[in-house]
Tab-separated table of C-alpha atoms and ligand atoms in Angstrom:
chain	number	residue	atom	x	y	z
A	1	UNK	CA	-20.364	-36.287	2.783
A	2	UNK	CA	-21.484	-37.941	6.017
A	3	UNK	CA	-18.789	-38.032	8.724
A	4	UNK	CA	-18.354	-40.945	11.186
A	5	UNK	CA	-20.058	-38.735	13.799
A	6	UNK	CA	-23.160	-38.766	11.608
A	7	UNK	CA	-22.875	-35.029	10.890
A	8	UNK	CA	-22.730	-33.698	7.357
A	9	UNK	CA	-19.396	-31.880	7.253
A	10	UNK	CA	-19.836	-28.152	6.665
A	11	UNK	CA	-23.566	-28.465	6.117
A	12	UNK	CA	-24.949	-28.096	9.654
A	13	UNK	CA	-28.335	-26.549	9.364
A	14	UNK	CA	-27.608	-25.542	5.767
A	15	UNK	CA	-27.234	-21.958	6.948
A	16	UNK	CA	-23.809	-20.542	6.278
A	17	UNK	CA	-21.679	-21.756	3.398
A	18	UNK	CA	-18.177	-20.899	2.227
A	19	UNK	CA	-19.568	-19.095	-0.799
A	20	UNK	CA	-22.174	-17.127	1.142
A	21	UNK	CA	-19.731	-16.061	3.842
A	22	UNK	CA	-17.184	-14.825	1.296
A	23	UNK	CA	-19.835	-13.460	-1.075
A	24	UNK	CA	-18.187	-15.336	-3.876
A	25	UNK	CA	-21.073	-14.991	-6.294
A	26	UNK	CA	-20.670	-11.200	-6.143
A	27	UNK	CA	-16.858	-11.278	-6.038
A	28	UNK	CA	-16.440	-13.637	-8.977
A	29	UNK	CA	-18.906	-11.673	-11.045
A	30	UNK	CA	-16.715	-8.555	-11.074
A	31	UNK	CA	-14.212	-9.505	-13.777
A	32	UNK	CA	-15.848	-7.801	-16.730
A	33	UNK	CA	-13.681	-7.551	-19.826
A	34	UNK	CA	-13.777	-4.484	-22.068
A	35	UNK	CA	-12.303	-6.288	-25.050
A	36	UNK	CA	-14.758	-7.718	-27.533
A	37	UNK	CA	-14.015	-10.341	-28.694
A	38	UNK	CA	-12.381	-11.108	-25.322
A	39	UNK	CA	-8.589	-10.852	-25.210
A	40	UNK	CA	-7.134	-13.724	-23.153
A	41	UNK	CA	-4.785	-11.603	-20.974
A	42	UNK	CA	-7.384	-9.029	-19.954
A	43	UNK	CA	-8.687	-11.472	-17.328
A	44	UNK	CA	-5.235	-11.584	-15.739
A	45	UNK	CA	-4.922	-7.801	-15.937
A	46	UNK	CA	-8.220	-7.261	-14.136
A	47	UNK	CA	-7.642	-9.906	-11.467
A	48	UNK	CA	-4.142	-8.621	-10.663
A	49	UNK	CA	-5.465	-5.079	-10.214
A	50	UNK	CA	-8.443	-6.236	-8.161
A	51	UNK	CA	-6.239	-8.283	-5.841
A	52	UNK	CA	-4.020	-5.210	-5.369
A	53	UNK	CA	-7.048	-3.213	-4.306
A	54	UNK	CA	-8.084	-5.946	-1.844
A	55	UNK	CA	-4.609	-5.942	-0.326
A	56	UNK	CA	-4.640	-2.121	-0.234
A	57	UNK	CA	-7.854	-2.380	1.779
A	58	UNK	CA	-6.179	-4.778	4.181
A	59	UNK	CA	-3.084	-2.566	4.444
A	60	UNK	CA	-5.231	0.472	5.276
A	61	UNK	CA	-6.968	-1.614	7.931
A	62	UNK	CA	-3.633	-2.692	9.424
A	63	UNK	CA	-1.835	0.646	9.165
A	64	UNK	CA	-4.744	2.486	10.771
A	65	UNK	CA	-4.500	0.021	13.663
A	66	UNK	CA	-0.709	0.510	13.798
A	67	UNK	CA	-1.176	4.266	14.067
A	68	UNK	CA	-3.830	3.866	16.757
A	69	UNK	CA	-1.686	1.381	18.715
A	70	UNK	CA	1.160	3.904	18.696
A	71	UNK	CA	-1.191	6.588	19.940
A	72	UNK	CA	-2.386	4.268	22.701
A	73	UNK	CA	1.229	3.482	23.665
A	74	UNK	CA	0.911	-0.243	22.854
A	75	UNK	CA	4.115	-0.451	20.881
A	76	UNK	CA	4.247	-4.265	20.900
A	77	UNK	CA	0.936	-4.313	19.020
A	78	UNK	CA	2.088	-1.719	16.498
A	79	UNK	CA	5.183	-3.824	15.824
A	80	UNK	CA	3.260	-7.069	15.488
A	81	UNK	CA	0.918	-5.516	12.901
A	82	UNK	CA	3.792	-3.864	11.042
A	83	UNK	CA	5.451	-7.258	10.623
A	84	UNK	CA	2.250	-8.391	8.873
A	85	UNK	CA	2.258	-5.227	6.756
A	86	UNK	CA	5.818	-5.964	5.596
A	87	UNK	CA	4.911	-9.459	4.443
A	88	UNK	CA	1.907	-8.184	2.500
A	89	UNK	CA	4.076	-5.492	0.925
A	90	UNK	CA	6.640	-8.078	-0.184
A	91	UNK	CA	3.781	-10.026	-1.721
A	92	UNK	CA	2.687	-6.907	-3.601
A	93	UNK	CA	6.181	-6.425	-5.009
A	94	UNK	CA	6.428	-10.048	-6.143
A	95	UNK	CA	2.911	-9.990	-7.595
A	96	UNK	CA	4.286	-7.782	-10.373
A	97	UNK	CA	6.019	-10.912	-11.714
A	98	UNK	CA	2.619	-12.399	-12.506
A	99	UNK	CA	1.586	-9.456	-14.659
A	100	UNK	CA	4.950	-9.450	-16.392
A	101	UNK	CA	4.134	-12.818	-17.940
A	102	UNK	CA	1.927	-10.748	-20.279
A	103	UNK	CA	3.737	-9.671	-23.440
A	104	UNK	CA	3.574	-6.049	-24.633
A	105	UNK	CA	1.903	-7.337	-27.829
A	106	UNK	CA	-0.859	-9.034	-25.842
A	107	UNK	CA	-1.284	-5.964	-23.623
A	108	UNK	CA	-1.461	-3.848	-26.773
A	109	UNK	CA	-4.551	-5.772	-27.828
A	110	UNK	CA	-6.683	-4.158	-25.125
A	111	UNK	CA	-4.640	-1.246	-23.728
A	112	UNK	CA	-6.142	1.478	-25.936
A	113	UNK	CA	-9.616	0.765	-24.553
A	114	UNK	CA	-8.460	1.510	-20.989
A	115	UNK	CA	-7.750	5.248	-21.467
A	116	UNK	CA	-8.188	7.512	-19.545
A	117	UNK	CA	-8.385	4.988	-16.674
A	118	UNK	CA	-5.086	4.452	-14.826
A	119	UNK	CA	-3.636	3.119	-11.579
A	120	UNK	CA	-2.948	6.785	-10.901
A	121	UNK	CA	-6.624	6.994	-9.946
A	122	UNK	CA	-6.316	4.367	-7.194
A	123	UNK	CA	-7.811	6.167	-4.208
A	124	UNK	CA	-6.683	3.498	-1.761
A	125	UNK	CA	-3.074	3.768	-3.008
A	126	UNK	CA	-3.147	7.496	-2.284
A	127	UNK	CA	-4.793	6.869	1.102
A	128	UNK	CA	-1.873	4.571	1.946
A	129	UNK	CA	0.607	7.303	1.066
A	130	UNK	CA	-1.283	9.900	3.107
A	131	UNK	CA	-1.654	7.646	6.149
A	132	UNK	CA	1.995	6.617	6.006
A	133	UNK	CA	3.187	10.214	6.093
A	134	UNK	CA	3.382	11.565	2.533
A	135	UNK	CA	0.386	13.899	2.722
A	136	UNK	CA	0.404	15.722	-0.607
A	137	UNK	CA	-3.005	17.412	-1.127
A	138	UNK	CA	-1.983	18.153	-4.733
A	139	UNK	CA	-2.988	14.595	-5.602
A	140	UNK	CA	-6.576	15.230	-4.565
A	141	UNK	CA	-6.923	18.191	-6.919
A	142	UNK	CA	-5.288	16.195	-9.722
A	143	UNK	CA	-7.869	13.417	-9.417
A	144	UNK	CA	-10.610	13.644	-11.989
A	145	UNK	CA	-14.045	12.112	-11.417
A	146	UNK	CA	-13.791	11.332	-7.716
A	147	UNK	CA	-17.026	10.178	-6.123
A	148	UNK	CA	-18.195	12.101	-3.036
A	149	UNK	CA	-17.256	9.123	-0.894
A	150	UNK	CA	-13.725	8.955	-2.357
A	151	UNK	CA	-13.229	12.691	-1.867
A	152	UNK	CA	-14.365	12.380	1.764
A	153	UNK	CA	-11.997	9.450	2.353
A	154	UNK	CA	-9.024	11.352	0.983
A	155	UNK	CA	-9.916	14.504	2.954
A	156	UNK	CA	-10.164	12.403	6.116
A	157	UNK	CA	-6.732	10.856	5.508
A	158	UNK	CA	-5.256	14.320	5.013
A	159	UNK	CA	-6.789	15.568	8.264
A	160	UNK	CA	-5.865	12.532	10.359
A	161	UNK	CA	-2.542	12.002	12.147
A	162	UNK	CA	-0.093	9.972	10.069
A	163	UNK	CA	2.081	7.116	11.270
A	164	UNK	CA	4.915	9.611	11.476
A	165	UNK	CA	2.877	12.042	13.610
A	166	UNK	CA	2.134	9.157	15.984
A	167	UNK	CA	5.817	8.213	16.149
A	168	UNK	CA	6.947	11.775	16.843
A	169	UNK	CA	4.368	11.983	19.651
A	170	UNK	CA	5.958	8.877	21.159
A	171	UNK	CA	9.362	10.578	21.112
A	172	UNK	CA	7.809	13.576	22.859
A	173	UNK	CA	6.176	11.322	25.455
A	174	UNK	CA	9.705	10.210	26.450
A	175	UNK	CA	10.587	13.813	27.187
A	176	UNK	CA	12.610	14.297	23.976
A	177	UNK	CA	12.227	17.714	22.258
A	178	UNK	CA	10.559	17.408	18.826
A	179	UNK	CA	9.799	21.045	17.897
A	180	UNK	CA	11.922	21.111	14.722
A	181	UNK	CA	13.319	18.570	12.267
A	182	UNK	CA	16.751	19.127	13.826
A	183	UNK	CA	15.360	18.297	17.267
A	184	UNK	CA	13.621	15.205	15.936
A	185	UNK	CA	16.848	13.896	14.396
A	186	UNK	CA	18.610	14.584	17.721
A	187	UNK	CA	15.830	12.673	19.506
A	188	UNK	CA	16.206	9.769	17.088
A	189	UNK	CA	19.944	9.778	17.746
A	190	UNK	CA	19.310	9.641	21.504
A	191	UNK	CA	16.994	6.676	20.951
A	192	UNK	CA	19.581	4.914	18.790
A	193	UNK	CA	22.334	5.488	21.336
A	194	UNK	CA	20.366	4.471	24.412
A	195	UNK	CA	18.902	1.146	23.443
A	196	UNK	CA	18.750	0.065	27.074
A	197	UNK	CA	16.114	2.701	27.701
A	198	UNK	CA	14.564	3.177	24.261
A	199	UNK	CA	14.880	-0.126	22.438
A	200	UNK	CA	11.113	-0.323	21.806
A	201	UNK	CA	11.212	3.054	20.016
A	202	UNK	CA	14.324	2.062	18.065
A	203	UNK	CA	12.726	-1.175	16.854
A	204	UNK	CA	9.519	0.586	15.936
A	205	UNK	CA	11.459	3.155	13.885
A	206	UNK	CA	13.228	0.306	12.100
A	207	UNK	CA	9.849	-1.229	11.291
A	208	UNK	CA	8.610	2.074	9.895
A	209	UNK	CA	11.756	2.312	7.799
A	210	UNK	CA	11.099	-1.166	6.393
A	211	UNK	CA	7.561	-0.074	5.479
A	212	UNK	CA	9.049	2.955	3.704
A	213	UNK	CA	11.665	0.816	1.947
A	214	UNK	CA	9.104	-1.715	0.722
A	215	UNK	CA	6.817	1.004	-0.649
A	216	UNK	CA	9.802	2.432	-2.560
A	217	UNK	CA	10.652	-1.047	-3.812
A	218	UNK	CA	7.122	-1.377	-5.222
A	219	UNK	CA	7.421	1.971	-7.012
A	220	UNK	CA	10.772	0.940	-8.513
A	221	UNK	CA	9.437	-2.461	-9.553
A	222	UNK	CA	6.261	-0.943	-11.022
A	223	UNK	CA	8.205	1.457	-13.262
A	224	UNK	CA	10.413	-1.400	-14.475
A	225	UNK	CA	7.305	-3.301	-15.457
A	226	UNK	CA	5.861	-0.217	-17.130
A	227	UNK	CA	9.010	0.248	-19.231
A	228	UNK	CA	8.893	-3.409	-20.159
A	229	UNK	CA	5.262	-3.154	-21.232
A	230	UNK	CA	4.981	0.255	-22.890
A	231	UNK	CA	8.555	1.589	-23.131
A	232	UNK	CA	8.635	5.349	-22.723
A	233	UNK	CA	5.173	5.975	-24.125
A	234	UNK	CA	2.790	8.146	-22.107
A	235	UNK	CA	0.342	6.569	-19.669
A	236	UNK	CA	-3.358	5.905	-20.170
A	237	UNK	CA	-3.879	8.368	-17.295
A	238	UNK	CA	-2.214	11.125	-19.349
A	239	UNK	CA	1.133	11.417	-17.542
A	240	UNK	CA	4.505	11.150	-19.278
A	241	UNK	CA	4.536	7.506	-18.154
A	242	UNK	CA	7.942	6.143	-17.141
A	243	UNK	CA	9.548	9.598	-16.608
A	244	UNK	CA	6.715	10.534	-14.205
A	245	UNK	CA	7.012	7.221	-12.387
A	246	UNK	CA	10.813	7.519	-12.101
A	247	UNK	CA	10.311	10.923	-10.458
A	248	UNK	CA	8.268	9.199	-7.716
A	249	UNK	CA	10.762	6.443	-6.888
A	250	UNK	CA	12.877	8.601	-4.516
A	251	UNK	CA	9.810	9.530	-2.409
A	252	UNK	CA	10.498	8.833	1.276
A	253	UNK	CA	7.795	8.561	3.923
A	254	UNK	CA	10.308	9.127	6.713
A	255	UNK	CA	13.180	11.291	5.391
A	256	UNK	CA	14.428	11.979	8.927
A	257	UNK	CA	14.889	8.267	9.611
A	258	UNK	CA	17.101	8.134	6.508
A	259	UNK	CA	18.924	11.334	7.503
A	260	UNK	CA	19.649	9.784	10.893
A	261	UNK	CA	21.852	7.232	9.114
A	262	UNK	CA	24.371	9.983	8.348
A	263	UNK	CA	25.180	10.372	12.004
A	264	UNK	CA	25.018	6.876	13.473
B	1	HEM	C1	0.741	-3.491	-17.669
B	1	HEM	C2	0.792	-3.069	-16.429
B	1	HEM	C3	0.845	-1.618	-16.029
B	1	HEM	C4	1.192	-0.524	-16.762
B	1	HEM	C5	1.673	-0.462	-18.220
B	1	HEM	C6	1.062	0.619	-15.896
B	1	HEM	C7	1.318	1.910	-16.277
B	1	HEM	C8	1.243	3.008	-15.462
B	1	HEM	C9	1.543	4.362	-15.855
B	1	HEM	C10	2.055	4.770	-17.230
B	1	HEM	C11	1.332	5.163	-14.783
B	1	HEM	C12	1.483	6.691	-14.731
B	1	HEM	C13	0.136	7.345	-14.728
B	1	HEM	C14	-0.502	7.353	-16.117
B	1	HEM	O1	-0.223	8.242	-16.912
B	1	HEM	O2	-1.316	6.442	-16.397
B	1	HEM	C15	0.902	4.324	-13.695
B	1	HEM	C16	0.604	4.750	-12.433
B	1	HEM	C17	0.201	3.931	-11.413
B	1	HEM	N1	-0.055	2.581	-11.492
B	1	HEM	FE1	0.360	1.370	-13.031
B	1	HEM	N2	0.668	0.200	-14.657
B	1	HEM	C18	0.509	-1.157	-14.696
B	1	HEM	C19	0.107	-1.973	-13.655
B	1	HEM	C20	-0.250	-1.538	-12.408
B	1	HEM	C21	-0.704	-2.377	-11.332
B	1	HEM	C22	-0.852	-3.892	-11.363
B	1	HEM	C23	-0.987	-1.565	-10.293
B	1	HEM	C24	-1.526	-2.034	-8.982
B	1	HEM	C25	-2.448	-1.396	-8.345
B	1	HEM	C26	-0.693	-0.215	-10.699
B	1	HEM	C27	-0.849	0.899	-9.918
B	1	HEM	C28	-0.477	2.160	-10.269
B	1	HEM	C29	-0.481	3.287	-9.360
B	1	HEM	C30	-0.891	3.253	-7.904
B	1	HEM	C31	-0.050	4.395	-10.073
B	1	HEM	C32	0.170	5.801	-9.522
B	1	HEM	C33	1.629	5.877	-9.088
B	1	HEM	C34	2.033	7.236	-8.538
B	1	HEM	O3	1.357	8.241	-8.756
B	1	HEM	O4	3.091	7.259	-7.887
B	1	HEM	N3	-0.241	-0.240	-11.980
B	1	HEM	N4	0.856	3.020	-14.139
């Protein structure tokens, strides 16, 4: 359409377009159904999982920057990015509602074809756990069929400092002893009780706790959805299903921040 200025809106030079910039041809070509004839709800199932993976990519991008901002001592930047992380995480919890519009009967029409694939194999999900602070190498050995690149990514996340490591270093940089868990809790208590001096560290710890809380909320919401969809049947990935997922709900990224609550 020609604008009053005489320029064709969005078409200058015909070089970059919306679709080319966002690589939409490639992106929108990735929803390949396994069901044949196609089952209506499989499109939703694939798109919901793909959008999760895109948001996981964004969260890794943000949380890596949060960790690096903490290490550089720019706490305001870490906090600003964490506030974005929280909003994305709330979105990820509420996105489960979309998938729950699928009935178990409709899911049953294509579920069998998915085995042994499972969300359990989401490498980015595990990277998020490792980067946040829950570095359990057992998950790497339990992964089957990792590509070399995925294995390298997970190994790198296990070797790198976590968000918690970066936070504890900040406590140390204020002259607070952090040699043992007991000392760290004492340092956290000092921070909580001297807001005049340490308010930035207090607020940052609260933001980390919110990140932890929202991750736990997702795990709790995911297992509810799983029970609604498949009851107590085992998972396509070969776990016990809901019992396994319930065992993961109490996971805490920052147990000492929760322990601190006992003495405030
Ligand atoms: C109909 C919907 C879904 C069902 C029935 C379902 C079922 C399951 C089950 C049974 C497990 C345990 C592992 C296994 O044996 O397979 C699992 C794990 C997992 N699922 Fe889902 N899931 C669903 C949707 C999703 C979505 C939308 C995501 C988003 C990425 C997701 C991500 C994960 C992750 C990350 C794990 C590993 C959790 C952990 O190890 O703590 N799932 N899922």
